[in-house]
Short mmCIF file of C-alpha atoms in Angstrom, two decimals:
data_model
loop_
_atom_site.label_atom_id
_atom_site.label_comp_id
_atom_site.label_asym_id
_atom_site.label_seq_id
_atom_site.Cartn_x
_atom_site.Cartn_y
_atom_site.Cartn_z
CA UNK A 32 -9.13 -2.13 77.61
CA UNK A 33 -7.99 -0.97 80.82
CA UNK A 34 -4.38 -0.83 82.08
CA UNK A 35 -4.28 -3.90 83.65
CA UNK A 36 -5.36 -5.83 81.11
CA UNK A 37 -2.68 -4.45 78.96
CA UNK A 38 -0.13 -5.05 81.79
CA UNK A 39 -1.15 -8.83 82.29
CA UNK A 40 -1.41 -9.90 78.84
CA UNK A 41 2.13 -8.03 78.19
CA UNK A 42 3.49 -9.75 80.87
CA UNK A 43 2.40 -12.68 80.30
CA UNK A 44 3.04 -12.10 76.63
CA UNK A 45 6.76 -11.69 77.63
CA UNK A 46 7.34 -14.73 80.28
CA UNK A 47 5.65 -17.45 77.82
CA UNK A 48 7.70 -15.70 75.07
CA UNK A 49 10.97 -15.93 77.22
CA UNK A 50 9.89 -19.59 78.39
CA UNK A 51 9.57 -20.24 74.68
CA UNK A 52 12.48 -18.60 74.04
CA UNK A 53 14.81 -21.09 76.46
CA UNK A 54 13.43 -24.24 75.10
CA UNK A 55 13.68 -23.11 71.00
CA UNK A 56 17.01 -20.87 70.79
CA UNK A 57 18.74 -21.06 73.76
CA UNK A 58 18.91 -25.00 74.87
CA UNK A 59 20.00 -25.92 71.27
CA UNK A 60 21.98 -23.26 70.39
CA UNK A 61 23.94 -24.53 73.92
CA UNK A 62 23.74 -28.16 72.34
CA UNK A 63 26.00 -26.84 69.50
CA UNK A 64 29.06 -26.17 72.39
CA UNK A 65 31.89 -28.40 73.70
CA UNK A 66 31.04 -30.50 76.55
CA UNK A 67 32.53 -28.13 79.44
CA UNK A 68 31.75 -24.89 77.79
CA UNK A 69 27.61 -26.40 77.69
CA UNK A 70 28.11 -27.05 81.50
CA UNK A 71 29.29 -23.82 82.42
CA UNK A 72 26.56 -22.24 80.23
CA UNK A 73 23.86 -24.85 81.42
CA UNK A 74 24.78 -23.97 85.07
CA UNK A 75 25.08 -20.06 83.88
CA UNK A 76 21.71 -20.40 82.76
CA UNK A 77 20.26 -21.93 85.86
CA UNK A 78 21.65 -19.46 88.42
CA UNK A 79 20.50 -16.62 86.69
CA UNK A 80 16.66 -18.03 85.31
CA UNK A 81 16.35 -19.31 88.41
CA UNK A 82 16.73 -15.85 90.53
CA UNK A 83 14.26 -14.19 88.47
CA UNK A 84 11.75 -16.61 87.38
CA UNK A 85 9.75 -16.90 91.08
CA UNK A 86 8.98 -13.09 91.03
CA UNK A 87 7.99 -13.19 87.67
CA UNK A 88 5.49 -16.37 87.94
CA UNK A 89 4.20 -14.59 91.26
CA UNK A 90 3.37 -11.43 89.46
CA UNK A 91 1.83 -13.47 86.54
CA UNK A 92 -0.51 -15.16 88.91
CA UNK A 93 -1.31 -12.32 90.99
CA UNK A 94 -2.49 -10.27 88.05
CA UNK A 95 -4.36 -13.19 86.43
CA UNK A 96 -6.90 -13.37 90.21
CA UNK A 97 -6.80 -9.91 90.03
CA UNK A 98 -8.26 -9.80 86.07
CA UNK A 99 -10.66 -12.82 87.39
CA UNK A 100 -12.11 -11.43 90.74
CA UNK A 101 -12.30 -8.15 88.56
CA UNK A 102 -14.35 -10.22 85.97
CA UNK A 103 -16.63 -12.17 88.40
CA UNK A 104 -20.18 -11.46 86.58
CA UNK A 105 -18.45 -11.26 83.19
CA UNK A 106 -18.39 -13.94 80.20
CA UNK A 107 -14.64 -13.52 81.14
CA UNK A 108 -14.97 -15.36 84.32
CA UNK A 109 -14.36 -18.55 83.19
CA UNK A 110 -11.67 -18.87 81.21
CA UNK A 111 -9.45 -16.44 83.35
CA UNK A 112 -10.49 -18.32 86.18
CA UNK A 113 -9.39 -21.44 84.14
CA UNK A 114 -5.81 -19.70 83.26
CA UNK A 115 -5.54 -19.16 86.70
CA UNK A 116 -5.71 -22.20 87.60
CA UNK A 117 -3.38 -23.76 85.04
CA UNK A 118 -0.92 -20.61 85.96
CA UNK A 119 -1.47 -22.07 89.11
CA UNK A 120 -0.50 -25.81 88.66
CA UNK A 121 2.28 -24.55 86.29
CA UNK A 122 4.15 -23.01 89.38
CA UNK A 123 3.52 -26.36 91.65
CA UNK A 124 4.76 -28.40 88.43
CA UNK A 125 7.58 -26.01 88.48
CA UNK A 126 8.29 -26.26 92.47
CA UNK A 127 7.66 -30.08 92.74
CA UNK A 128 9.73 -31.14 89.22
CA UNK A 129 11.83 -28.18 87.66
CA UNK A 130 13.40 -26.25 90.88
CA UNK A 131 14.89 -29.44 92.17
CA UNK A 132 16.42 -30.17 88.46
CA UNK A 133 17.54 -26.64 88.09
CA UNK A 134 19.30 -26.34 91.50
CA UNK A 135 21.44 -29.09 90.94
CA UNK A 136 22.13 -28.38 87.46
CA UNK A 137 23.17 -24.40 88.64
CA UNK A 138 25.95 -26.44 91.01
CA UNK A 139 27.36 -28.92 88.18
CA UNK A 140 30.79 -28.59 87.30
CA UNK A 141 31.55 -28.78 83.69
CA UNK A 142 33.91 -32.19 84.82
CA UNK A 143 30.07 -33.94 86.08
CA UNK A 144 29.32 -33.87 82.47
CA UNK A 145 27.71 -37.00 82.61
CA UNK A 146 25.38 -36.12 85.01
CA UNK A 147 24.28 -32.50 83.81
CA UNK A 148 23.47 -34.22 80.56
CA UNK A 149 21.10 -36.19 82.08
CA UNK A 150 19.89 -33.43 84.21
CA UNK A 151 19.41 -31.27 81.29
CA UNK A 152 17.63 -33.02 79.29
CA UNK A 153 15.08 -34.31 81.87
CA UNK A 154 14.30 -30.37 82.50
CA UNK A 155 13.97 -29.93 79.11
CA UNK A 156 11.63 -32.22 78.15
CA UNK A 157 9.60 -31.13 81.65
CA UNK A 158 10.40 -27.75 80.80
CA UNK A 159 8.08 -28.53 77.35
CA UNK A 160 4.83 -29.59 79.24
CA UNK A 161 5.70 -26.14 81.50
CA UNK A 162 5.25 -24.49 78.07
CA UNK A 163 2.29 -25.98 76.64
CA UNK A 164 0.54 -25.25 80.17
CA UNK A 165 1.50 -21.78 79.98
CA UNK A 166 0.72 -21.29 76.03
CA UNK A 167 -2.80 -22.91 77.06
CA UNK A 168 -3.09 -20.04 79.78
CA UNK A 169 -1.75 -17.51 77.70
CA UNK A 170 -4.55 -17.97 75.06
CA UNK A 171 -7.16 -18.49 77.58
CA UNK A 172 -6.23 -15.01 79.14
CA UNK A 173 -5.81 -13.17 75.56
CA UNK A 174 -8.95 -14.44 74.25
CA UNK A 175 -10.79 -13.17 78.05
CA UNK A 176 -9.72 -10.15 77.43
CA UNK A 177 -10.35 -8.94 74.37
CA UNK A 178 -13.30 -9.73 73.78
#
């Protein structure tokens, strides 16, 4: 197993695992708070996820063509070029649906709570297909590379 393949499936490994992470600790645990103290936390949230999470998708997808083009005339070939592709679509799902949700729930005020409840929830349950996309990817890559 060469570096890289122990670089992409750790990073990988780590954004599913924090994507996971939003969706099964964090979003409840938020649910559990007072109506202005979830929109501050929501909007917390959204600035700061939403800063990182580009560069972190980019470098995802850039090592998962560089694992496939490595792979070209391997058994691996497929599948990687398969996770690539969902990696792929995950980031335009993300663009088209979750960016534009995200933005406006990083400017709510905690006195719009009527709106960022809406808002949240709507990313949530898009922010669950994001996850079973990336899961999907995640096992596709693993399995690619271990063999």
């Amino acid at each position: 197993m060469s570096m890289l393949d122990i670089a992409t499936i750790v990073i990988i490994g780590l954004m599913v695992g924090n994507e996971l992470t939003v969706s099964l600790f964090i979003n409840p645990a938020m649910q559990q708070l007072e109506p202005g103290a979830r929109a501050k936390a929501v909007s917390l949230f959204a600035r700061s996820l939403g800063r990182v999470m580009p560069f972190w998708y980019s470098a995802c997808l850039i090592l998962l063509i560089a694992e496939t083009v490595l792979r070209k005339a391997q058994a691996a070939f497929a599948p990687l070029l398969t996770a690539s592709a969902l990696w792929a679509a995950t980031i335009l799902f993300s663009v088209l649906l979750l960016v534009p949700i995200n933005n406006r729930m990083s400017a709510l005020q905690p006195d719009d709570s009527p709106q960022w409840v809406v808002e949240h929830q709507r990313w949530e349950n898009l922010h669950r297909l994001r996850i079973l996309l990336l899961v999907v990817a995640m096992i596709l890559v693993v399995h690619s590379l271990l063999r």
